Tab-separated table of C-alpha atoms in Angstrom:
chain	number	residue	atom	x	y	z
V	55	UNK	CA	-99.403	53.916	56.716
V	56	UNK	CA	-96.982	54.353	59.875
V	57	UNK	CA	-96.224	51.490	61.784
V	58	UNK	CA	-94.259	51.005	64.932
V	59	UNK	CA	-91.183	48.379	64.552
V	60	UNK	CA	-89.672	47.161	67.866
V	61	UNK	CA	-87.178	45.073	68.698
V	62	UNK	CA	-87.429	43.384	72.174
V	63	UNK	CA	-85.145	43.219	74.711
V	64	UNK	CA	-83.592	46.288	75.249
V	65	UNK	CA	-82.821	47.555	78.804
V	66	UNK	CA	-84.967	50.279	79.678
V	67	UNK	CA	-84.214	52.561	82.134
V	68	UNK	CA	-84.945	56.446	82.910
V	69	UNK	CA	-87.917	58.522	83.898
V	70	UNK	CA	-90.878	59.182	81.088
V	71	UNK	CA	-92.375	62.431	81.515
V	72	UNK	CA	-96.344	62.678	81.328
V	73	UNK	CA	-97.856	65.014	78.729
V	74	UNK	CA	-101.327	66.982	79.105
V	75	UNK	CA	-104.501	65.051	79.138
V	76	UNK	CA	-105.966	64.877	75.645
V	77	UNK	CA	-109.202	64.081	77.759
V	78	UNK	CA	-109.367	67.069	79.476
V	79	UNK	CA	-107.995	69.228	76.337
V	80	UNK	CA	-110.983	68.294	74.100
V	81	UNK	CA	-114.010	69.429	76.410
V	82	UNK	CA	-111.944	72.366	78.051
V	83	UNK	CA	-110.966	73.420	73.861
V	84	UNK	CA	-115.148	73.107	73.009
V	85	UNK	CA	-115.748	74.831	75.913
V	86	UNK	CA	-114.037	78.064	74.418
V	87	UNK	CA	-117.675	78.520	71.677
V	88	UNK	CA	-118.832	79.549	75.277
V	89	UNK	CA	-117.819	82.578	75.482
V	90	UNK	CA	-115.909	85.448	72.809
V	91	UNK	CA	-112.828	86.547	74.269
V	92	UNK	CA	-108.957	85.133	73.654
V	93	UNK	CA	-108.161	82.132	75.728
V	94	UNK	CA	-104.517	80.805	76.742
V	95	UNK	CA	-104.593	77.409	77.216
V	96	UNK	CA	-101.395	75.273	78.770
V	97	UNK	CA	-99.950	72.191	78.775
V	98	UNK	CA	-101.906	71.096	75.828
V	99	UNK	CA	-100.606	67.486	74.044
V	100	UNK	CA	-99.448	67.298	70.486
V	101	UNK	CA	-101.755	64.704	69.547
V	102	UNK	CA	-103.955	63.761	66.122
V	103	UNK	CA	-107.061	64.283	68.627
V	104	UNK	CA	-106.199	67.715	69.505
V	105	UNK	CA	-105.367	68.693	65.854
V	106	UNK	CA	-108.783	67.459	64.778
V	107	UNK	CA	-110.416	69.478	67.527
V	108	UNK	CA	-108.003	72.529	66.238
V	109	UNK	CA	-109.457	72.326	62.804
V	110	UNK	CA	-113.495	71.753	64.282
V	111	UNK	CA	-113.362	74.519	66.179
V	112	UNK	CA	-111.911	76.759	63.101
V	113	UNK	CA	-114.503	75.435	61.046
V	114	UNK	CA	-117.127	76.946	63.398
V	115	UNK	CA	-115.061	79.964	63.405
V	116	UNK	CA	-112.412	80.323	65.957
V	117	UNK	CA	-108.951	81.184	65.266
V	118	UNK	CA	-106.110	78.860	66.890
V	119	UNK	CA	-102.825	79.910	67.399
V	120	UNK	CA	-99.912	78.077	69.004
V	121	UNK	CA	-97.519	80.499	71.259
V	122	UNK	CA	-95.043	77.835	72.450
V	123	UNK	CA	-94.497	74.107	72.476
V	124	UNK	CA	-97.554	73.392	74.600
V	125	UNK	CA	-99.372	76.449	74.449
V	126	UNK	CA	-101.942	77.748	72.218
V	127	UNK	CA	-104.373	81.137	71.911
V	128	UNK	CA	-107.433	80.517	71.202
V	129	UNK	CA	-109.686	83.402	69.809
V	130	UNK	CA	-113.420	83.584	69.595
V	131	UNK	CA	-114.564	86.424	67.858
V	132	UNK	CA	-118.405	84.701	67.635
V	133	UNK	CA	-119.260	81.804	65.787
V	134	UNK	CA	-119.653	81.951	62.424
V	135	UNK	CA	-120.972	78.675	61.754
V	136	UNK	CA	-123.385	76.040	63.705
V	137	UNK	CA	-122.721	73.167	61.745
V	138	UNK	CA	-120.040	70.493	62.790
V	139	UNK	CA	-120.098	68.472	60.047
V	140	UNK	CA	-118.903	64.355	58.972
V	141	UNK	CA	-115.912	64.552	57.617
V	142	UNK	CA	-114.249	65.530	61.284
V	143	UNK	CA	-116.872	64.046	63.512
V	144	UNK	CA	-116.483	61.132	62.607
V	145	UNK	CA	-112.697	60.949	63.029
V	146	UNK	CA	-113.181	61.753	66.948
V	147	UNK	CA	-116.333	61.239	69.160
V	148	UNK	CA	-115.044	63.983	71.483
V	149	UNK	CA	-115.932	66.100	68.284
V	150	UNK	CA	-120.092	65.759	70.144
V	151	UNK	CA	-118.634	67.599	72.821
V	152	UNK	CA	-119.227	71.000	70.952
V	153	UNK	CA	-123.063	70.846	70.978
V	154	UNK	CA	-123.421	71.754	74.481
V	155	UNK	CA	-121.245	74.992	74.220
V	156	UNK	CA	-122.643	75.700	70.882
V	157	UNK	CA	-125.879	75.440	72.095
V	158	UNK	CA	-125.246	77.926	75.673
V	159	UNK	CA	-123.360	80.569	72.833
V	160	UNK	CA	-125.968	80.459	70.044
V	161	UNK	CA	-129.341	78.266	71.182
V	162	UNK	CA	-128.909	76.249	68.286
V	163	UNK	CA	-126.678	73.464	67.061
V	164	UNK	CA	-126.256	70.776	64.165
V	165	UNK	CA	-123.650	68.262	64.549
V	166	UNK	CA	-123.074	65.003	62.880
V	167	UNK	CA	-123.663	61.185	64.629
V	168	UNK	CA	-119.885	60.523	65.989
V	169	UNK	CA	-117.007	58.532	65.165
V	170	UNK	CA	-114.019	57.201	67.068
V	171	UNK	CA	-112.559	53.969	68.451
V	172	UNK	CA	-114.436	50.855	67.599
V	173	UNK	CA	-114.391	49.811	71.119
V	174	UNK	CA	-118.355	49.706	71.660
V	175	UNK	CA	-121.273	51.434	70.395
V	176	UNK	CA	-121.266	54.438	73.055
V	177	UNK	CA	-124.841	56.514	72.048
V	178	UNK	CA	-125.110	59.702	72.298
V	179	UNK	CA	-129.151	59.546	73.853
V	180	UNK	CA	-127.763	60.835	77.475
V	181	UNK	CA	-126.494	64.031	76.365
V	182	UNK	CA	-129.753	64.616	74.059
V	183	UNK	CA	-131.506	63.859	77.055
V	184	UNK	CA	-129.981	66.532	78.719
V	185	UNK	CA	-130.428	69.396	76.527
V	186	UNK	CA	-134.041	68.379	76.292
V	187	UNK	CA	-134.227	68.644	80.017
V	188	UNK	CA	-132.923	71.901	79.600
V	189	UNK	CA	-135.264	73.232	76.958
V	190	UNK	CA	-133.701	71.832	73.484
V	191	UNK	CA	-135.667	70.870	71.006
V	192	UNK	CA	-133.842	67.536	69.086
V	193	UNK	CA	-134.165	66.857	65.738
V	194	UNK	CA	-132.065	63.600	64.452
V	195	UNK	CA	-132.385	63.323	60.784
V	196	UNK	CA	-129.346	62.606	57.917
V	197	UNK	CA	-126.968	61.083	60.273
V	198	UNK	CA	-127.103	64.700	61.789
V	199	UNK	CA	-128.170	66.286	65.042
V	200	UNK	CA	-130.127	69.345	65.175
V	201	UNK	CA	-130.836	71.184	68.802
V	202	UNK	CA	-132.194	74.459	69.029
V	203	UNK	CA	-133.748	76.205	71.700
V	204	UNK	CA	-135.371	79.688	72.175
V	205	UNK	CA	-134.461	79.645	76.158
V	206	UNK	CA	-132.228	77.223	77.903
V	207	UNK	CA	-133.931	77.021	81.821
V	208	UNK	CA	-131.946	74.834	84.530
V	209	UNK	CA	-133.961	71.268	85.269
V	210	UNK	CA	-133.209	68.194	87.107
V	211	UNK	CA	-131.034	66.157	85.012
V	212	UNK	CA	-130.911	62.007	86.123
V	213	UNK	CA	-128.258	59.915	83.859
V	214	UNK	CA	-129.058	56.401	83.569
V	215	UNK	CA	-125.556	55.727	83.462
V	216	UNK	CA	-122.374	58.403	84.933
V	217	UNK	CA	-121.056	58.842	81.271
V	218	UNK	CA	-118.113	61.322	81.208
V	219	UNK	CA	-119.173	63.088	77.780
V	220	UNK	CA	-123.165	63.415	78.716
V	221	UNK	CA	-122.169	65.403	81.703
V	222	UNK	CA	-119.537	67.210	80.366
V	223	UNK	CA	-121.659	67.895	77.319
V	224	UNK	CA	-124.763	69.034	79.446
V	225	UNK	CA	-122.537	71.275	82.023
V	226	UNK	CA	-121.607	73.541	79.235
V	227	UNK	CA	-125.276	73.538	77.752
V	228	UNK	CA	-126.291	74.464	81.512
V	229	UNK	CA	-123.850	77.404	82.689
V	230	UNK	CA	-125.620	80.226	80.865
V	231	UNK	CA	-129.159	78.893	81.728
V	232	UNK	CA	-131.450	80.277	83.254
V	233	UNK	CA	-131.966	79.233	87.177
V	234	UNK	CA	-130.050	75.665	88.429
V	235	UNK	CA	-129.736	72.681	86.918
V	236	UNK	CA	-128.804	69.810	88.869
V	237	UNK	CA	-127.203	66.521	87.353
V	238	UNK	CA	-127.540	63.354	89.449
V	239	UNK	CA	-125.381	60.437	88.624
V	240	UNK	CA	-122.881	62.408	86.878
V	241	UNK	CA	-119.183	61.060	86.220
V	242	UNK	CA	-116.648	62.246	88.325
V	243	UNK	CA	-113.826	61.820	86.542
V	244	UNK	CA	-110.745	63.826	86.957
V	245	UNK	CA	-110.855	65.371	83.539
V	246	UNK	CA	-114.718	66.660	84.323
V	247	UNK	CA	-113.404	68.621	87.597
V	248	UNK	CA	-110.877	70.159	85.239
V	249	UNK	CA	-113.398	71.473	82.638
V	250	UNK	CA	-115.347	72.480	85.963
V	251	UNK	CA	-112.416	74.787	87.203
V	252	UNK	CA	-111.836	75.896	83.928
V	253	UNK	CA	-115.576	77.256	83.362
V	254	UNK	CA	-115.223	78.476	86.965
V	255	UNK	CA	-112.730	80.492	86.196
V	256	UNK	CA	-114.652	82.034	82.757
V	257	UNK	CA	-117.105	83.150	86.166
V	258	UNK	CA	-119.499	79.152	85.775
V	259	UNK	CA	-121.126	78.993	88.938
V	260	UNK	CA	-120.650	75.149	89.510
V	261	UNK	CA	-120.607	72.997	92.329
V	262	UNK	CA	-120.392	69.708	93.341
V	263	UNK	CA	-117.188	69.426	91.828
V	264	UNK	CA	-115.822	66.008	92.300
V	265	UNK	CA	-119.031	64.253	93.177
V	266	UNK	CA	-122.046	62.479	91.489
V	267	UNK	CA	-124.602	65.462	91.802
V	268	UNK	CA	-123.672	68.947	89.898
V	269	UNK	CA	-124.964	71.941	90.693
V	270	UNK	CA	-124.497	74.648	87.779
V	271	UNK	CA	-126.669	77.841	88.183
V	272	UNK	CA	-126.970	80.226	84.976
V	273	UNK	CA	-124.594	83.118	84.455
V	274	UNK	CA	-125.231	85.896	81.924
V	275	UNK	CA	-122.109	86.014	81.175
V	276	UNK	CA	-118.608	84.251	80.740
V	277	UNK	CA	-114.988	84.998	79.912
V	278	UNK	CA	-112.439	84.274	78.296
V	279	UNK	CA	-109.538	82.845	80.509
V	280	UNK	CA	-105.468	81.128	81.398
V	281	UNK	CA	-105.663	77.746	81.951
V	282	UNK	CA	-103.435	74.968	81.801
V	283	UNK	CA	-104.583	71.170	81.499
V	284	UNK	CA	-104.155	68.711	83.937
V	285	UNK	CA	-101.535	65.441	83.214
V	286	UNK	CA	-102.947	62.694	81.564
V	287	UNK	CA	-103.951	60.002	84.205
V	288	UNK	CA	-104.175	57.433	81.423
V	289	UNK	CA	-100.604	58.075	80.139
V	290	UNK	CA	-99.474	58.046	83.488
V	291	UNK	CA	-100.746	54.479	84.360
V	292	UNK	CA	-99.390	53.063	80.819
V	293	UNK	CA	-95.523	54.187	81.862
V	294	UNK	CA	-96.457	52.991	85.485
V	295	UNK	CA	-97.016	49.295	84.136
V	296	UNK	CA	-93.476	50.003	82.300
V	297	UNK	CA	-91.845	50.836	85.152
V	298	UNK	CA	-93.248	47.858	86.655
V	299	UNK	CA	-91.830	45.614	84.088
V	300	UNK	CA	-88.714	47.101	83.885
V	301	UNK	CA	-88.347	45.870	87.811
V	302	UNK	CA	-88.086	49.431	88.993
V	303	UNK	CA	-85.727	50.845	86.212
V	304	UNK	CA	-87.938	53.073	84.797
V	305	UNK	CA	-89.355	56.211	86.429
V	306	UNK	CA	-92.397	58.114	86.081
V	307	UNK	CA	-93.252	61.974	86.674
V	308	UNK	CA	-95.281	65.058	85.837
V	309	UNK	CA	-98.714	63.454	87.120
V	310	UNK	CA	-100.935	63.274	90.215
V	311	UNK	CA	-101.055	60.302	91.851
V	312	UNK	CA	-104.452	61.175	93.291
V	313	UNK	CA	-106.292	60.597	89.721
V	314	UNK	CA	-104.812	56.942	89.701
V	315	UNK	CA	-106.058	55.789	92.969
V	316	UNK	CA	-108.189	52.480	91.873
V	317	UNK	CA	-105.264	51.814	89.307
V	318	UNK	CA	-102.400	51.986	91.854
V	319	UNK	CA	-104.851	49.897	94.533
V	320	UNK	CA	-104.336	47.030	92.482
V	321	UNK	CA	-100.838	46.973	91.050
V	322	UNK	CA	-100.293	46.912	95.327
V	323	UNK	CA	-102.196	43.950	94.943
V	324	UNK	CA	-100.498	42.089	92.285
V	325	UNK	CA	-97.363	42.702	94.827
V	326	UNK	CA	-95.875	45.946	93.898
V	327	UNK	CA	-94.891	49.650	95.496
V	328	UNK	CA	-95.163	52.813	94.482
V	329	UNK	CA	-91.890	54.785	95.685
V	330	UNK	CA	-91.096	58.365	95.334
V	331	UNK	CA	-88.090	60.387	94.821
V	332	UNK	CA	-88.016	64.121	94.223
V	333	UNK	CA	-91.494	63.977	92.418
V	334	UNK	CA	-90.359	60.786	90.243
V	335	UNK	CA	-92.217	57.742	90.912
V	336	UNK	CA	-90.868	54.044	90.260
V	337	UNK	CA	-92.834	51.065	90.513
V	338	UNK	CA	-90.905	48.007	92.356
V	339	UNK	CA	-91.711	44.154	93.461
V	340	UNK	CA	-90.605	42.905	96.569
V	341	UNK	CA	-91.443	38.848	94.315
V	342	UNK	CA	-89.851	37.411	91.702
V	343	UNK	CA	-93.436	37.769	89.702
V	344	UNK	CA	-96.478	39.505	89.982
V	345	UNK	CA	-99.432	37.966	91.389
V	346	UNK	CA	-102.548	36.626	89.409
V	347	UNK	CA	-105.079	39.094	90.212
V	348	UNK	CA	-109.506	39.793	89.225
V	349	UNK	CA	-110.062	42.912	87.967
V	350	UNK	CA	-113.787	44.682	86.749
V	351	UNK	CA	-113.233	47.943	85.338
V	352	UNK	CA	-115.606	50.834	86.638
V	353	UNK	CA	-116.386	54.204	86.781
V	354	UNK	CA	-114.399	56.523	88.268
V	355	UNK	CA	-112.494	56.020	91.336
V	356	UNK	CA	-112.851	52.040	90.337
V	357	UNK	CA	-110.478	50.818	88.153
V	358	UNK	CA	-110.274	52.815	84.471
V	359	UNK	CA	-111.544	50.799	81.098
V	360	UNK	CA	-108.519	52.829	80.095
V	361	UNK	CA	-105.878	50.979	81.422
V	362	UNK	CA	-107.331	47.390	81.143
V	363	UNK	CA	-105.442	46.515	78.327
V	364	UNK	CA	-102.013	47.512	79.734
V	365	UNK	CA	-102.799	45.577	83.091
V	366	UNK	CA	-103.790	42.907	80.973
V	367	UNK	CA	-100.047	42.691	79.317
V	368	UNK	CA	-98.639	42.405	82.898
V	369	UNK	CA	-100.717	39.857	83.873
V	370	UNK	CA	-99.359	38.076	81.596
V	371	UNK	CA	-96.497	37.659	83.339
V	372	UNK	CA	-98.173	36.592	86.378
V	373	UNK	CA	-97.248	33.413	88.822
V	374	UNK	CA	-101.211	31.683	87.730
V	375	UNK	CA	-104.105	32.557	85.786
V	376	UNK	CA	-105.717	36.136	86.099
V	377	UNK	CA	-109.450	37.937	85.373
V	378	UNK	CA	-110.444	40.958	84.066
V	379	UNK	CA	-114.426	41.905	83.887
V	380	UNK	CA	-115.098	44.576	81.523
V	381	UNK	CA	-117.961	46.369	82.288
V	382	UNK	CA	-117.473	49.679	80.418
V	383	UNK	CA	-117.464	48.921	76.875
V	384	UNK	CA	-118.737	45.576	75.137
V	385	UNK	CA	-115.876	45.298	72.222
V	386	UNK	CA	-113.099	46.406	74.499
V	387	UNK	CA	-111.199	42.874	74.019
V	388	UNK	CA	-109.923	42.974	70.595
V	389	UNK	CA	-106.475	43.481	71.879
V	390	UNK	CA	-106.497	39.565	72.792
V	391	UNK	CA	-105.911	38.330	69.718
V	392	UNK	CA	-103.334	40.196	68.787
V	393	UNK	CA	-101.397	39.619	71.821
V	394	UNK	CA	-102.110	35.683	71.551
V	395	UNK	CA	-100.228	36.109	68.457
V	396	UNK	CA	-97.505	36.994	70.206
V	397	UNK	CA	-97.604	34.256	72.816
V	398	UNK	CA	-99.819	35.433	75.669
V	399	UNK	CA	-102.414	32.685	76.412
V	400	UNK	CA	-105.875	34.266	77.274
V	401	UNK	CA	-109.071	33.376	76.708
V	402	UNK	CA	-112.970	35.459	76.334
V	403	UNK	CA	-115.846	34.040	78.250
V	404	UNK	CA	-118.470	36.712	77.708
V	405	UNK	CA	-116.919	39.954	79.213
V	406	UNK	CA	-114.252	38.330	80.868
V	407	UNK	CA	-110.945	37.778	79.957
V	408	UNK	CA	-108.963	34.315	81.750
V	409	UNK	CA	-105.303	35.616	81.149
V	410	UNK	CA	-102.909	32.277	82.277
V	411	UNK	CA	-99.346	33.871	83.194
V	412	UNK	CA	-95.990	32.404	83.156
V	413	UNK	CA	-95.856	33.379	79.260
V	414	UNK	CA	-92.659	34.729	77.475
V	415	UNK	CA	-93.773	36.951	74.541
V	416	UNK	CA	-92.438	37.073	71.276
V	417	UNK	CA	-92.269	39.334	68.513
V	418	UNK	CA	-94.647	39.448	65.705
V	419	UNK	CA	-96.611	41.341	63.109
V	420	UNK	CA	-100.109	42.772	64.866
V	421	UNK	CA	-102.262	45.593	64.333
V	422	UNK	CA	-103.773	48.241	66.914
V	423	UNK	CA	-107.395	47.781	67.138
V	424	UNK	CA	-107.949	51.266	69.112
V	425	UNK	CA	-105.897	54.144	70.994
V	426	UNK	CA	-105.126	51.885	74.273
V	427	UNK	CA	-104.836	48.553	72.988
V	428	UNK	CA	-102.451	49.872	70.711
V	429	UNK	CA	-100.434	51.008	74.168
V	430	UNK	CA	-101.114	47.204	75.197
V	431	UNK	CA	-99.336	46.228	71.952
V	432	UNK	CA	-96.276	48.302	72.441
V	433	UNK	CA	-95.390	46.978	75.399
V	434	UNK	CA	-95.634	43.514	74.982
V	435	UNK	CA	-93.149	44.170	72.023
V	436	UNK	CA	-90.479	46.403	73.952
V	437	UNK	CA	-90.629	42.853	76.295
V	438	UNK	CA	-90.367	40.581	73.567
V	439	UNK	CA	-87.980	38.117	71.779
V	440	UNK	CA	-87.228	39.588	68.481
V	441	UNK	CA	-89.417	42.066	65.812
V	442	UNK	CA	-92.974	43.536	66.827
V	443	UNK	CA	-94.223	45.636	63.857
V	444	UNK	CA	-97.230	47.079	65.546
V	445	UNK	CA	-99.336	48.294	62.363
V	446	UNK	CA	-102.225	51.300	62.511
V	447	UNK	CA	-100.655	53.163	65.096
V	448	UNK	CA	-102.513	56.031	64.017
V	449	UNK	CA	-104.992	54.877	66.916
V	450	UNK	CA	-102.016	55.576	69.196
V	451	UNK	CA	-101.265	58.967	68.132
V	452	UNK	CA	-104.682	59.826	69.147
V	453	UNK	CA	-103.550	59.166	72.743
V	454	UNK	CA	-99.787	59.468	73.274
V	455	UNK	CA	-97.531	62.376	72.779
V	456	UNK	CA	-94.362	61.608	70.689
V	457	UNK	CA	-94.564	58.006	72.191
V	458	UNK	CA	-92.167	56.455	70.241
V	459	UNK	CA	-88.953	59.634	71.101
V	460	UNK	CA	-90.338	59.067	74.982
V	461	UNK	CA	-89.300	55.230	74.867
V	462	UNK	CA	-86.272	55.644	73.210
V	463	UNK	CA	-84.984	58.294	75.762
V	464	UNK	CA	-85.251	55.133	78.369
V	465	UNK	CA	-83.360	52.717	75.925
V	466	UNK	CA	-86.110	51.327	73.752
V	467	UNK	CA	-85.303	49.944	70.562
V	468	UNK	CA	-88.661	51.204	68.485
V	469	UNK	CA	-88.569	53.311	65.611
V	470	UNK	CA	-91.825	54.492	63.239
V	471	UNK	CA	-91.477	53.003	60.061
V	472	UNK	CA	-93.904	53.451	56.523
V	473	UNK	CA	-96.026	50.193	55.705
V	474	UNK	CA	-98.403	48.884	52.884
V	475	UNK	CA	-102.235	49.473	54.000
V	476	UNK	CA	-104.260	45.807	55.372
């Protein structure tokens, strides 16, 4: 099994570039069942994610081809089969994300219960409750799905909660209904107005874009397009909390610092600014440390679930004791221990972590416990006295383009090494 070993300490300076979002590749890639047609899709990350989306959607019958580093044809010559079945579903929860499209191509779909990050049980009921809005019949039975529907006909959809993959999920289901749909509470996170734009430009008639009520009326017909994918917000903030531990040293570009609004909010609070030059941004203190902080993570605009961990490894270094509510996900704290290992001194009460700064980390053997807390993990080692191995990185190649040649073009001293399976 790959592992990451690091030794702390090194200098870091440079700029880190920001790939593609694998968040908005993944519904904008299902979204190509929609419609037949050859699709050109941009700026697309190399990541395991991606791959395992790749090798769904040939399984259902698409072709995939890649044109250039980032770039990839995707052709849809009808699908050939309706079935997404275990053995890639449950690598990837995004792998759900193809019922919707399956179901506005074909009126019928059978996918498999997802997998994914351990990071908090995550049901699928809101999308199911969508497509039943919307004229699906469900059928759970076998650790499968089954939807299938004679007529799809545009409802009122209300989600209990705005989860990103229920209204992604039921947007595709809806655009080749017939009459409106309307979604109320839906997410509005930066990765759903790209899949938006991208169906608008396959001729979707969808608005709202942005906000918490979606409007999608029916088209007849979709297709096939040029797109290219936004930057990944999430990457984005990870290098920012680099750049702010690296005093400044270490610049960060190719992303838009609109998606990162709640983020940047409170790194201004912990006593840093964001400065620009020629399209790089660098991340720089005006005090010696940064300061103790609360944070609750949100929905979007709040603050992203996403980047709690990686806040959490600066706050380690704060002047006093910090707090971060997480609201998102109940078993998104399993990153703690692993970074107490290496010196940090935080404690869980419920769904709050106390994180006491003033810490000096140190290097030690630790294992990623999902795709962000393994980002967590690599930081506190590039900061560290001595040898991090950080073990199961294969979480962080879900998440993080060629992570490991990206910190060594800025001075890190990480390489990817082979270790025994724990």
């Amino acid at each position: 099994m790959d592992a990451y070993k690091i030794i702390g300490g090194s200098k870091l300076e440079g700029v880190l570039n920001v790939s593609g979002s694998k968040n908005a590749t993944l519904p904008i890639l299902a979204a190509t069942l929609i419609a037949e047609g050859e699709y050109i899709l941009k700026n697309v990350p190399s990541l395991k994610d991606v791959r395992t989306m790749f090798k769904l959607l040939e399984k259902l019958g698409l072709e995939v081809e890649k044109i250039s580093k980032n770039s990839y044809k995707i052709i849809n010559n009808g699908i050939k089969n309706i079935e997404a079945t275990y053995d890639l579903v449950k690598t990837m929860r995004a792998s759900f994300l193809v019922m919707g499209p399956m179901l506005s191509h074909s009126q019928k779909a059978k996918v498999s219960l997802p997998g994914g990050c351990a990071i908090g049980t995550r049901p699928v009921d809101l999308h199911l409750k969508g497509f039943e809005a919307i004229g699906a019949k469900i059928e759970i039975s076998h650790g499968y799905v089954e939807a299938i529907s004679e007529e799809l006909i545009g409802n009122n959809v209300i989600l209990d909660f705005p989860s990103v993959g229920a209204t992604e999920n039921i947007i595709m289901a809806a655009v080749r209904a017939k009459g409106i749909t309307v979604i109320e509470n839906a997410a509005r996170e930066p990765e759903i107005d790209d899949l938006c734009n991208f169906l608008n430009k396959m001729g979707a008639k969808i608005r709202g874009i942005g906000s918490s009520r979606i409007e999608i009326e029916g088209v007849d017909k979709l297709k096939a397009v040029e797109y290219s994918i936004i930057p990944d917000r999430i990457e984005a903030g990870t290098f920012l909390v680099l750049s702010a531990l690296s005093k400044g040293k270490v610049g960060v570009t190719d992303f838009k610092i609109e998606h990162l609004e709640g983020f940047i909010l409170k790194l201004e609070e912990i006593g840093y600014k964001l400065n620009e030059n020629n399209g790089v941004f660098y991340v720089k203190g005006e005090i010696e440390k940064p300061k103790p902080i609360r944070v609750q993570t949100m929905p979007y605009p709040g603050f992203p679930t996403d980047l709690q961990a990686q806040l959490m490894t600066l706050l380690c270094f704060s002047n006093g004791t910090s707090e971060i509510k997480e609201t998102i996900f109940e078993n998104r704290f399993m990153h703690v221990s692993e970074l107490n290992r290496m010196g940090a001194d935080i404690k869980i009460d419920g769904n709050i972590a106390i994180i006491k700064g003033n810490i000096n980390f140190s290097g030690a053997e630790v294992m990623a416990s999902d795709l962000r807390a393994g980002a967590a993990l690599v930081i506190a080692g590039l900061l560290s006295e001595g040898e991090t191995l950080v073990q199961r990185i294969y979480h962080i190649d879900r998440g993080y383009e060629k992570l490991e040649e990206k910190l060594k073009n800025i001075g890190a001293n990480i390489e990817r090494v082979k270790v025994d399976i724990i």
